[in-house]
Amino acid sequence: MASFEDRVEVTNIGPCSVYSLPAEVSDIVTFRGSFRPCPDLTAGHDLLQALCVSMLDKGTRSRSKSEVAELLENRGAEIHFFSDGVRAGFSGKALRHDVDAVVGLLGEQLMEPAMDEDEFELVRSRSIAAARRAMDRTSDQSETALRRALFAPGHPNYSPTPQESIAFYEDVAPDRIRSYHDVHFGSRDLRIVFVGDVGELGLASCVRSVFGAWADHASDGHYVTGLGQRNDGDSYVEVPGKPNSDVAIGHGLPVRRDDPDFIPLYVANYVLGGNFSARLMTRVRDELGLTYGIRSSLTDVAVEHEGYWDISVTLSVEKLEAGIRETLAELTRFVDDGVTADELEKKKTTITGSFAVGLGTTGGLANSLLTNIERGFGPAYLDRFPQEVRDVTLEQVNAAIGKYLDAERLHIATAGSTRPPPITRQGG
């Protein structure tokens, strides 16, 4: 089969780039796209942008919410919107002969949302309810506490507390959402991917007619980068009445997604906690019986900013201290001893196989293609990534572990009804 680079047709329309990838499906087209609103994260625009995005499917200036829903339902089509830190975007699908109509509706929703005040009150109420649910979820609370410990306010990986979110939602006015849309929503860095039965559809012409006149916006945005970690001990969030606690353990990573060290570090982490046969699951769950679930990931590492090493584990109150202690011990062994040649080869096979499976649907293809376009890697990276994984050497993997992972720097954030006792790190 031809490479992705050869199969993807690219058309530039002013500030917008359109990517079209044929796939072996009949009469179905999946699409996904994003643009850069340039929020000022130091001014709390993350929550403002999320609210603004939540209003996009609530009707346009020329169609009510029910009319939008009816148009999509009658065509068996879908449109969804999302806010993702420094970007916002959309995804959906349509029958081949309905693509023009659905993309036209998408343009209306992005450029001319109704921003109805009654709908805003419903969105506000749902957002407050979601934040209140997060207050009662130990997994949410521990991850939020870890992010707050590792990153400064204004960093894309910093998180407000649920209480802070609720206070913002209760105070924000509809006019502020409208103003945010007017200032921040535009065609800057607009990328749209179409995957499926796309032959002879004239997608470039369709996108040009809808988005060709969509102007850039007036804001350049702002966010902070860099790593910071408090020196005031570990974090604990009390969530009363919980039989289990969630623990998030990690530290910031001075590596970005386009760094040559990222792939060796990614493969190393997969050996540690990437799937059910990884070291953490084998030791902490299978051998010691301390948890039903534990994982490790390189979380939210981007081209634009740093991410973090994130280990999460759910523990009963009775096993909380032992679970944290044994998790830290396994992390220390991993940092000290590195990866074996056998582990490396097995995980390479798993990673490349999982990646291929993820490209087995039009949705998976569209998501992977857009993600790598946003990173500046382009369509060719869908071919290059598996080869980069296969080419990683044992020496590169263990060097990345030694360079970036430090068991003594790990911050422990616990959420539940019981505070764990202080646990001493074992030096690596």
Tab-separated table of C-alpha atoms in Angstrom:
chain	number	residue	atom	x	y	z
A	1	MET	CA	0.000	0.000	0.000
A	2	ALA	CA	1.191	3.539	-0.748
A	3	SER	CA	2.487	5.660	2.116
A	4	PHE	CA	0.159	8.022	3.942
A	5	GLU	CA	2.124	10.939	2.540
A	6	ASP	CA	1.322	9.757	-0.987
A	7	ARG	CA	-2.323	8.969	-0.209
A	8	VAL	CA	-3.230	12.245	1.513
A	9	GLU	CA	-4.211	15.143	-0.736
A	10	VAL	CA	-3.471	18.564	0.742
A	11	THR	CA	-5.060	21.844	-0.329
A	12	ASN	CA	-4.291	25.228	1.218
A	13	ILE	CA	-7.134	27.742	1.252
A	14	GLY	CA	-5.848	30.959	2.764
A	15	PRO	CA	-5.117	30.206	6.422
A	16	CYS	CA	-6.941	26.848	6.191
A	17	SER	CA	-5.399	23.541	5.145
A	18	VAL	CA	-7.604	20.661	3.956
A	19	TYR	CA	-6.380	17.066	4.114
A	20	SER	CA	-8.260	14.335	2.257
A	21	LEU	CA	-7.507	10.630	2.809
A	22	PRO	CA	-9.396	7.871	0.938
A	23	ALA	CA	-10.325	4.841	3.050
A	24	GLU	CA	-12.024	1.562	2.220
A	25	VAL	CA	-15.541	2.493	3.304
A	26	SER	CA	-18.589	3.123	1.193
A	27	ASP	CA	-20.547	6.380	1.287
A	28	ILE	CA	-19.217	7.537	4.691
A	29	VAL	CA	-16.962	10.533	5.325
A	30	THR	CA	-15.461	11.232	8.756
A	31	PHE	CA	-13.993	14.647	9.465
A	32	ARG	CA	-11.985	16.252	12.245
A	33	GLY	CA	-10.486	19.697	12.530
A	34	SER	CA	-9.110	22.296	14.878
A	35	PHE	CA	-7.989	25.900	15.063
A	36	ARG	CA	-6.052	28.075	17.477
A	37	PRO	CA	-8.209	30.486	19.531
A	38	CYS	CA	-5.072	31.689	21.388
A	39	PRO	CA	-6.541	31.841	24.903
A	40	ASP	CA	-4.819	33.741	27.683
A	41	LEU	CA	-4.435	30.917	30.188
A	42	THR	CA	-2.971	33.309	32.752
A	43	ALA	CA	-6.391	35.045	32.791
A	44	GLY	CA	-8.476	31.873	33.208
A	45	HIS	CA	-9.457	31.527	29.566
A	46	ASP	CA	-9.394	27.721	29.759
A	47	LEU	CA	-12.785	27.651	31.480
A	48	LEU	CA	-14.077	30.522	29.360
A	49	GLN	CA	-13.100	28.723	26.172
A	50	ALA	CA	-14.716	25.486	27.353
A	51	LEU	CA	-17.997	27.314	28.001
A	52	CYS	CA	-17.824	29.024	24.623
A	53	VAL	CA	-17.286	25.692	22.861
A	54	SER	CA	-20.209	24.186	24.786
A	55	MET	CA	-22.475	26.850	23.258
A	56	LEU	CA	-21.636	26.021	19.633
A	57	ASP	CA	-24.214	23.239	19.236
A	58	LYS	CA	-27.022	25.228	20.855
A	59	GLY	CA	-28.266	26.885	17.678
A	60	THR	CA	-27.037	29.499	15.222
A	61	ARG	CA	-28.255	32.952	14.277
A	62	SER	CA	-30.376	31.418	11.520
A	63	ARG	CA	-31.299	28.005	13.020
A	64	SER	CA	-32.653	27.040	16.415
A	65	LYS	CA	-31.099	24.219	18.424
A	66	SER	CA	-33.948	21.907	17.435
A	67	GLU	CA	-33.531	22.798	13.753
A	68	VAL	CA	-29.814	21.982	13.949
A	69	ALA	CA	-30.567	18.666	15.629
A	70	GLU	CA	-33.228	17.839	13.045
A	71	LEU	CA	-30.902	18.619	10.125
A	72	LEU	CA	-28.267	16.265	11.503
A	73	GLU	CA	-30.711	13.527	12.505
A	74	ASN	CA	-32.437	13.489	9.119
A	75	ARG	CA	-29.080	12.925	7.451
A	76	GLY	CA	-27.697	10.477	10.002
A	77	ALA	CA	-24.841	12.935	10.532
A	78	GLU	CA	-22.920	14.069	13.591
A	79	ILE	CA	-21.017	17.188	14.661
A	80	HIS	CA	-19.201	17.474	17.981
A	81	PHE	CA	-17.037	20.251	19.426
A	82	PHE	CA	-14.172	20.173	21.912
A	83	SER	CA	-11.776	22.477	23.715
A	84	ASP	CA	-8.248	21.176	24.103
A	85	GLY	CA	-6.056	23.675	25.915
A	86	VAL	CA	-4.518	26.018	23.371
A	87	ARG	CA	-6.724	24.671	20.554
A	88	ALA	CA	-10.429	24.135	19.927
A	89	GLY	CA	-11.922	21.780	17.411
A	90	PHE	CA	-14.686	19.653	15.979
A	91	SER	CA	-15.357	16.178	14.680
A	92	GLY	CA	-18.171	14.424	12.901
A	93	LYS	CA	-19.336	12.220	10.079
A	94	ALA	CA	-21.788	12.369	7.212
A	95	LEU	CA	-22.971	10.430	4.218
A	96	ARG	CA	-21.013	11.276	1.120
A	97	HIS	CA	-23.827	13.188	-0.586
A	98	ASP	CA	-24.507	15.226	2.597
A	99	VAL	CA	-20.976	16.490	3.180
A	100	ASP	CA	-21.615	19.936	1.668
A	101	ALA	CA	-24.702	20.503	3.817
A	102	VAL	CA	-23.040	19.261	7.013
A	103	VAL	CA	-19.857	21.303	6.499
A	104	GLY	CA	-22.069	24.311	5.788
A	105	LEU	CA	-23.821	23.782	9.118
A	106	LEU	CA	-20.445	23.357	10.827
A	107	GLY	CA	-19.424	26.755	9.489
A	108	GLU	CA	-22.593	28.353	10.828
A	109	GLN	CA	-22.013	26.867	14.245
A	110	LEU	CA	-18.405	28.022	14.423
A	111	MET	CA	-18.880	31.497	12.968
A	112	GLU	CA	-22.451	32.453	13.914
A	113	PRO	CA	-23.519	30.689	17.130
A	114	ALA	CA	-26.733	31.998	18.638
A	115	MET	CA	-25.314	32.326	22.173
A	116	ASP	CA	-28.849	32.289	23.552
A	117	GLU	CA	-29.045	33.300	27.223
A	118	ASP	CA	-31.467	30.529	28.187
A	119	GLU	CA	-29.152	27.964	26.623
A	120	PHE	CA	-26.233	29.587	28.406
A	121	GLU	CA	-27.976	29.077	31.745
A	122	LEU	CA	-28.400	25.377	30.931
A	123	VAL	CA	-24.730	25.064	29.980
A	124	ARG	CA	-23.738	26.912	33.144
A	125	SER	CA	-25.867	24.577	35.285
A	126	ARG	CA	-24.409	21.469	33.635
A	127	SER	CA	-20.863	22.785	34.086
A	128	ILE	CA	-21.463	23.435	37.781
A	129	ALA	CA	-22.980	19.969	38.194
A	130	ALA	CA	-19.972	18.392	36.455
A	131	ALA	CA	-17.571	20.252	38.751
A	132	ARG	CA	-19.523	19.089	41.796
A	133	ARG	CA	-19.297	15.504	40.555
A	134	ALA	CA	-15.552	15.970	40.140
A	135	MET	CA	-15.346	17.028	43.790
A	136	ASP	CA	-16.654	13.584	44.734
A	137	ARG	CA	-14.380	11.615	42.341
A	138	THR	CA	-11.104	10.709	43.962
A	139	SER	CA	-9.432	10.082	40.598
A	140	ASP	CA	-10.255	13.611	39.410
A	141	GLN	CA	-9.159	15.160	42.678
A	142	SER	CA	-5.797	13.386	42.822
A	143	GLU	CA	-4.927	14.255	39.204
A	144	THR	CA	-5.914	17.884	39.738
A	145	ALA	CA	-3.765	18.059	42.869
A	146	LEU	CA	-0.787	16.589	41.007
A	147	ARG	CA	-1.106	19.044	38.114
A	148	ARG	CA	-1.318	21.944	40.558
A	149	ALA	CA	1.833	20.745	42.291
A	150	LEU	CA	3.847	20.357	39.092
A	151	PHE	CA	2.803	23.395	37.036
A	152	ALA	CA	2.293	27.097	37.600
A	153	PRO	CA	-1.041	28.852	36.971
A	154	GLY	CA	-1.242	29.741	33.286
A	155	HIS	CA	0.527	26.585	32.119
A	156	PRO	CA	-1.667	24.445	29.813
A	157	ASN	CA	-1.290	21.513	32.237
A	158	TYR	CA	-2.306	23.445	35.347
A	159	SER	CA	-5.844	22.711	36.599
A	160	PRO	CA	-8.262	24.783	38.660
A	161	THR	CA	-9.887	23.030	41.591
A	162	PRO	CA	-13.556	22.051	41.238
A	163	GLN	CA	-14.378	24.761	43.760
A	164	GLU	CA	-12.563	27.369	41.670
A	165	SER	CA	-14.399	26.172	38.571
A	166	ILE	CA	-17.765	26.443	40.300
A	167	ALA	CA	-16.994	29.972	41.473
A	168	PHE	CA	-16.048	30.951	37.922
A	169	TYR	CA	-19.188	29.419	36.403
A	170	GLU	CA	-21.431	31.115	38.936
A	171	ASP	CA	-19.874	34.520	38.257
A	172	VAL	CA	-19.383	34.545	34.480
A	173	ALA	CA	-21.900	36.498	32.389
A	174	PRO	CA	-23.233	35.558	28.918
A	175	ASP	CA	-21.741	38.733	27.422
A	176	ARG	CA	-18.281	37.539	28.376
A	177	ILE	CA	-18.811	34.312	26.403
A	178	ARG	CA	-19.981	36.285	23.375
A	179	SER	CA	-16.989	38.600	23.660
A	180	TYR	CA	-14.608	35.636	23.896
A	181	HIS	CA	-16.073	34.190	20.710
A	182	ASP	CA	-15.796	37.506	18.886
A	183	VAL	CA	-12.163	38.018	19.875
A	184	HIS	CA	-10.781	34.469	19.830
A	185	PHE	CA	-12.693	32.409	17.268
A	186	GLY	CA	-11.305	32.663	13.760
A	187	SER	CA	-9.399	30.825	11.086
A	188	ARG	CA	-5.926	30.944	12.633
A	189	ASP	CA	-4.129	27.634	11.999
A	190	LEU	CA	-7.389	25.997	10.828
A	191	ARG	CA	-6.792	22.372	9.824
A	192	ILE	CA	-9.527	20.023	8.558
A	193	VAL	CA	-9.090	16.326	7.830
A	194	PHE	CA	-11.560	14.225	5.797
A	195	VAL	CA	-11.269	10.433	5.771
A	196	GLY	CA	-13.442	7.873	3.987
A	197	ASP	CA	-15.268	7.819	0.662
A	198	VAL	CA	-13.792	11.133	-0.434
A	199	GLY	CA	-12.996	10.540	-4.108
A	200	GLU	CA	-14.220	13.273	-6.483
A	201	LEU	CA	-16.079	15.090	-3.712
A	202	GLY	CA	-14.610	18.525	-4.303
A	203	LEU	CA	-13.817	18.978	-0.628
A	204	ALA	CA	-11.498	21.921	-1.230
A	205	SER	CA	-14.259	23.795	-3.028
A	206	CYS	CA	-16.710	22.978	-0.238
A	207	VAL	CA	-14.350	24.210	2.485
A	208	ARG	CA	-13.470	27.333	0.481
A	209	SER	CA	-17.140	28.272	0.105
A	210	VAL	CA	-17.766	27.850	3.860
A	211	PHE	CA	-14.539	29.001	5.518
A	212	GLY	CA	-12.783	31.011	2.822
A	213	ALA	CA	-13.986	34.322	4.262
A	214	TRP	CA	-13.600	33.356	7.955
A	215	ALA	CA	-11.233	35.998	9.265
A	216	ASP	CA	-8.368	35.540	11.674
A	217	HIS	CA	-9.022	36.760	15.212
A	218	ALA	CA	-7.642	39.661	17.174
A	219	SER	CA	-5.822	37.876	19.991
A	220	ASP	CA	-2.344	36.387	20.234
A	221	GLY	CA	-3.082	34.675	23.541
A	222	HIS	CA	-0.685	33.817	26.331
A	223	TYR	CA	0.371	30.864	28.455
A	224	VAL	CA	3.403	30.000	30.536
A	225	THR	CA	5.861	27.165	30.026
A	226	GLY	CA	8.523	25.585	32.174
A	227	LEU	CA	8.438	23.259	35.144
A	228	GLY	CA	7.966	24.061	38.788
A	229	GLN	CA	7.355	21.910	41.831
A	230	ARG	CA	6.358	22.998	45.293
A	231	ASN	CA	8.664	22.089	48.151
A	232	ASP	CA	5.938	21.901	50.801
A	233	GLY	CA	5.413	18.155	50.820
A	234	ASP	CA	2.895	15.906	49.145
A	235	SER	CA	-0.762	16.712	48.477
A	236	TYR	CA	-3.878	15.344	50.121
A	237	VAL	CA	-7.485	16.115	49.180
A	238	GLU	CA	-10.113	14.861	51.605
A	239	VAL	CA	-13.098	13.190	49.921
A	240	PRO	CA	-15.227	11.867	52.810
A	241	GLY	CA	-16.906	8.479	52.852
A	242	LYS	CA	-14.764	6.774	50.231
A	243	PRO	CA	-13.666	3.146	50.737
A	244	ASN	CA	-10.864	3.627	48.187
A	245	SER	CA	-8.308	6.338	47.569
A	246	ASP	CA	-6.804	7.411	44.272
A	247	VAL	CA	-3.132	8.293	44.231
A	248	ALA	CA	-1.382	10.242	41.456
A	249	ILE	CA	2.421	10.192	41.567
A	250	GLY	CA	4.675	12.066	39.205
A	251	HIS	CA	7.021	14.843	38.264
A	252	GLY	CA	7.397	17.258	35.372
A	253	LEU	CA	9.327	16.296	32.254
A	254	PRO	CA	11.708	18.719	30.520
A	255	VAL	CA	11.018	17.100	27.162
A	256	ARG	CA	8.630	18.009	24.353
A	257	ARG	CA	6.915	15.844	21.760
A	258	ASP	CA	9.345	16.745	18.968
A	259	ASP	CA	12.440	16.038	21.083
A	260	PRO	CA	14.486	13.058	19.783
A	261	ASP	CA	14.429	11.645	23.315
A	262	PHE	CA	10.634	11.419	23.404
A	263	ILE	CA	10.229	8.075	21.601
A	264	PRO	CA	12.850	6.248	23.729
A	265	LEU	CA	11.219	7.675	26.867
A	266	TYR	CA	7.747	6.741	25.600
A	267	VAL	CA	8.812	3.143	24.978
A	268	ALA	CA	10.496	3.002	28.392
A	269	ASN	CA	7.342	4.174	30.143
A	270	TYR	CA	5.295	1.595	28.251
A	271	VAL	CA	7.472	-1.129	29.746
A	272	LEU	CA	6.776	0.329	33.180
A	273	GLY	CA	3.040	0.905	33.053
A	274	GLY	CA	1.635	1.030	29.548
A	275	ASN	CA	-0.627	-2.040	29.608
A	276	PHE	CA	-1.755	-5.044	31.643
A	277	SER	CA	1.535	-6.900	31.192
A	278	ALA	CA	3.683	-3.948	32.256
A	279	ARG	CA	5.870	-4.007	35.341
A	280	LEU	CA	3.592	-2.035	37.653
A	281	MET	CA	0.574	-4.265	36.970
A	282	THR	CA	2.668	-7.401	37.316
A	283	ARG	CA	4.241	-6.372	40.612
A	284	VAL	CA	1.717	-4.196	42.460
A	285	ARG	CA	-1.476	-5.899	41.279
A	286	ASP	CA	-0.675	-9.488	40.302
A	287	GLU	CA	2.116	-10.383	42.726
A	288	LEU	CA	1.235	-8.249	45.764
A	289	GLY	CA	-2.532	-7.939	45.293
A	290	LEU	CA	-2.554	-4.298	46.400
A	291	THR	CA	-4.716	-2.828	43.631
A	292	TYR	CA	-7.001	-3.645	40.730
A	293	GLY	CA	-5.500	-0.956	38.557
A	294	ILE	CA	-2.248	0.942	38.157
A	295	ARG	CA	-0.757	2.669	35.132
A	296	SER	CA	2.016	4.982	34.096
A	297	SER	CA	1.997	7.502	31.260
A	298	LEU	CA	3.767	10.479	29.757
A	299	THR	CA	0.853	12.874	30.080
A	300	ASP	CA	0.142	15.962	27.968
A	301	VAL	CA	3.624	16.242	26.479
A	302	ALA	CA	3.210	18.631	23.538
A	303	VAL	CA	5.329	20.350	20.939
A	304	GLU	CA	4.552	23.718	22.553
A	305	HIS	CA	5.027	22.819	26.215
A	306	GLU	CA	6.179	20.265	28.745
A	307	GLY	CA	4.147	17.407	30.217
A	308	TYR	CA	4.664	15.087	33.144
A	309	TRP	CA	5.379	11.533	34.240
A	310	ASP	CA	2.120	10.332	35.751
A	311	ILE	CA	1.572	7.135	37.742
A	312	SER	CA	-1.969	6.548	38.999
A	313	VAL	CA	-3.170	3.800	41.329
A	314	THR	CA	-6.421	3.043	43.164
A	315	LEU	CA	-5.984	1.640	46.686
A	316	SER	CA	-8.296	0.583	49.488
A	317	VAL	CA	-7.926	2.357	52.829
A	318	GLU	CA	-6.381	-0.778	54.328
A	319	LYS	CA	-3.759	-1.046	51.583
A	320	LEU	CA	-3.079	2.656	51.079
A	321	GLU	CA	0.298	2.871	52.820
A	322	ALA	CA	1.581	-0.439	51.474
A	323	GLY	CA	0.341	0.349	47.974
A	324	ILE	CA	2.130	3.690	47.816
A	325	ARG	CA	5.293	2.252	49.355
A	326	GLU	CA	5.466	-0.693	46.934
A	327	THR	CA	4.662	1.520	43.959
A	328	LEU	CA	7.535	3.823	44.879
A	329	ALA	CA	9.816	0.846	45.364
A	330	GLU	CA	8.988	-0.458	41.885
A	331	LEU	CA	9.536	2.991	40.386
A	332	THR	CA	12.928	3.176	42.076
A	333	ARG	CA	13.909	-0.256	40.750
A	334	PHE	CA	12.855	0.805	37.267
A	335	VAL	CA	14.914	4.002	37.370
A	336	ASP	CA	17.925	2.191	38.854
A	337	ASP	CA	17.888	-0.947	36.700
A	338	GLY	CA	16.366	0.221	33.417
A	339	VAL	CA	14.727	-2.007	30.795
A	340	THR	CA	15.829	-5.443	29.614
A	341	ALA	CA	16.297	-6.373	25.963
A	342	ASP	CA	13.427	-8.880	26.139
A	343	GLU	CA	11.035	-6.311	27.640
A	344	LEU	CA	11.988	-3.801	24.982
A	345	GLU	CA	11.315	-6.090	22.035
A	346	LYS	CA	7.961	-7.240	23.417
A	347	LYS	CA	6.748	-3.684	24.029
A	348	LYS	CA	7.908	-2.517	20.609
A	349	THR	CA	5.655	-5.179	19.086
A	350	THR	CA	2.757	-4.183	21.338
A	351	ILE	CA	3.089	-0.455	20.618
A	352	THR	CA	3.310	-0.806	16.850
A	353	GLY	CA	0.460	-3.317	16.819
A	354	SER	CA	-1.798	-1.078	18.892
A	355	PHE	CA	-0.978	1.863	16.653
A	356	ALA	CA	-2.002	-0.108	13.564
A	357	VAL	CA	-5.270	-1.158	15.230
A	358	GLY	CA	-5.993	2.486	16.064
A	359	LEU	CA	-5.783	3.328	12.359
A	360	GLY	CA	-8.341	0.659	11.519
A	361	THR	CA	-11.338	3.011	11.579
A	362	THR	CA	-11.997	6.285	9.792
A	363	GLY	CA	-12.334	7.983	13.169
A	364	GLY	CA	-8.987	6.652	14.342
A	365	LEU	CA	-7.338	7.669	11.096
A	366	ALA	CA	-8.789	11.182	11.223
A	367	ASN	CA	-7.744	11.659	14.836
A	368	SER	CA	-4.166	10.436	14.311
A	369	LEU	CA	-3.757	12.391	11.106
A	370	LEU	CA	-4.983	15.660	12.627
A	371	THR	CA	-2.897	15.196	15.784
A	372	ASN	CA	0.300	14.853	13.805
A	373	ILE	CA	-0.590	17.738	11.507
A	374	GLU	CA	-1.137	19.934	14.587
A	375	ARG	CA	2.301	18.895	15.849
A	376	GLY	CA	3.874	19.917	12.562
A	377	PHE	CA	4.843	16.335	11.716
A	378	GLY	CA	2.488	15.984	8.745
A	379	PRO	CA	0.813	12.887	7.237
A	380	ALA	CA	4.163	11.140	6.719
A	381	TYR	CA	4.486	10.612	10.457
A	382	LEU	CA	1.782	7.935	10.371
A	383	ASP	CA	4.311	5.839	8.461
A	384	ARG	CA	7.332	7.070	10.388
A	385	PHE	CA	6.112	6.518	13.972
A	386	PRO	CA	6.102	2.692	13.892
A	387	GLN	CA	9.565	2.698	12.350
A	388	GLU	CA	10.848	5.107	14.992
A	389	VAL	CA	9.603	2.710	17.659
A	390	ARG	CA	11.187	-0.300	15.960
A	391	ASP	CA	14.495	1.573	15.601
A	392	VAL	CA	14.821	2.468	19.292
A	393	THR	CA	17.788	0.772	20.929
A	394	LEU	CA	18.163	-0.546	24.454
A	395	GLU	CA	20.922	1.995	25.057
A	396	GLN	CA	18.651	4.891	23.995
A	397	VAL	CA	15.801	3.707	26.215
A	398	ASN	CA	17.914	3.300	29.338
A	399	ALA	CA	19.702	6.583	28.672
A	400	ALA	CA	16.313	8.350	28.505
A	401	ILE	CA	15.279	6.804	31.822
A	402	GLY	CA	18.473	8.009	33.459
A	403	LYS	CA	18.155	11.479	31.952
A	404	TYR	CA	14.489	12.252	32.644
A	405	LEU	CA	13.054	10.040	35.416
A	406	ASP	CA	13.931	10.645	39.059
A	407	ALA	CA	12.311	8.584	41.819
A	408	GLU	CA	13.396	11.090	44.472
A	409	ARG	CA	11.522	13.993	42.820
A	410	LEU	CA	8.135	12.279	42.681
A	411	HIS	CA	5.229	14.220	44.129
A	412	ILE	CA	2.441	12.120	45.694
A	413	ALA	CA	-1.142	13.437	45.466
A	414	THR	CA	-3.780	11.406	47.319
A	415	ALA	CA	-7.549	11.877	47.333
A	416	GLY	CA	-9.868	9.927	49.618
A	417	SER	CA	-11.155	9.672	53.159
A	418	THR	CA	-7.767	8.763	54.680
A	419	ARG	CA	-4.526	10.715	54.586
A	420	PRO	CA	-1.548	8.418	54.009
A	421	PRO	CA	1.381	8.645	56.435
A	422	PRO	CA	4.588	10.316	55.213
A	423	ILE	CA	6.466	7.901	52.992
A	424	THR	CA	10.202	8.208	52.470
A	425	ARG	CA	11.477	8.081	48.888
A	426	GLN	CA	14.164	5.545	48.146
A	427	GLY	CA	17.066	7.229	46.429
A	428	GLY	CA	17.845	6.198	42.874
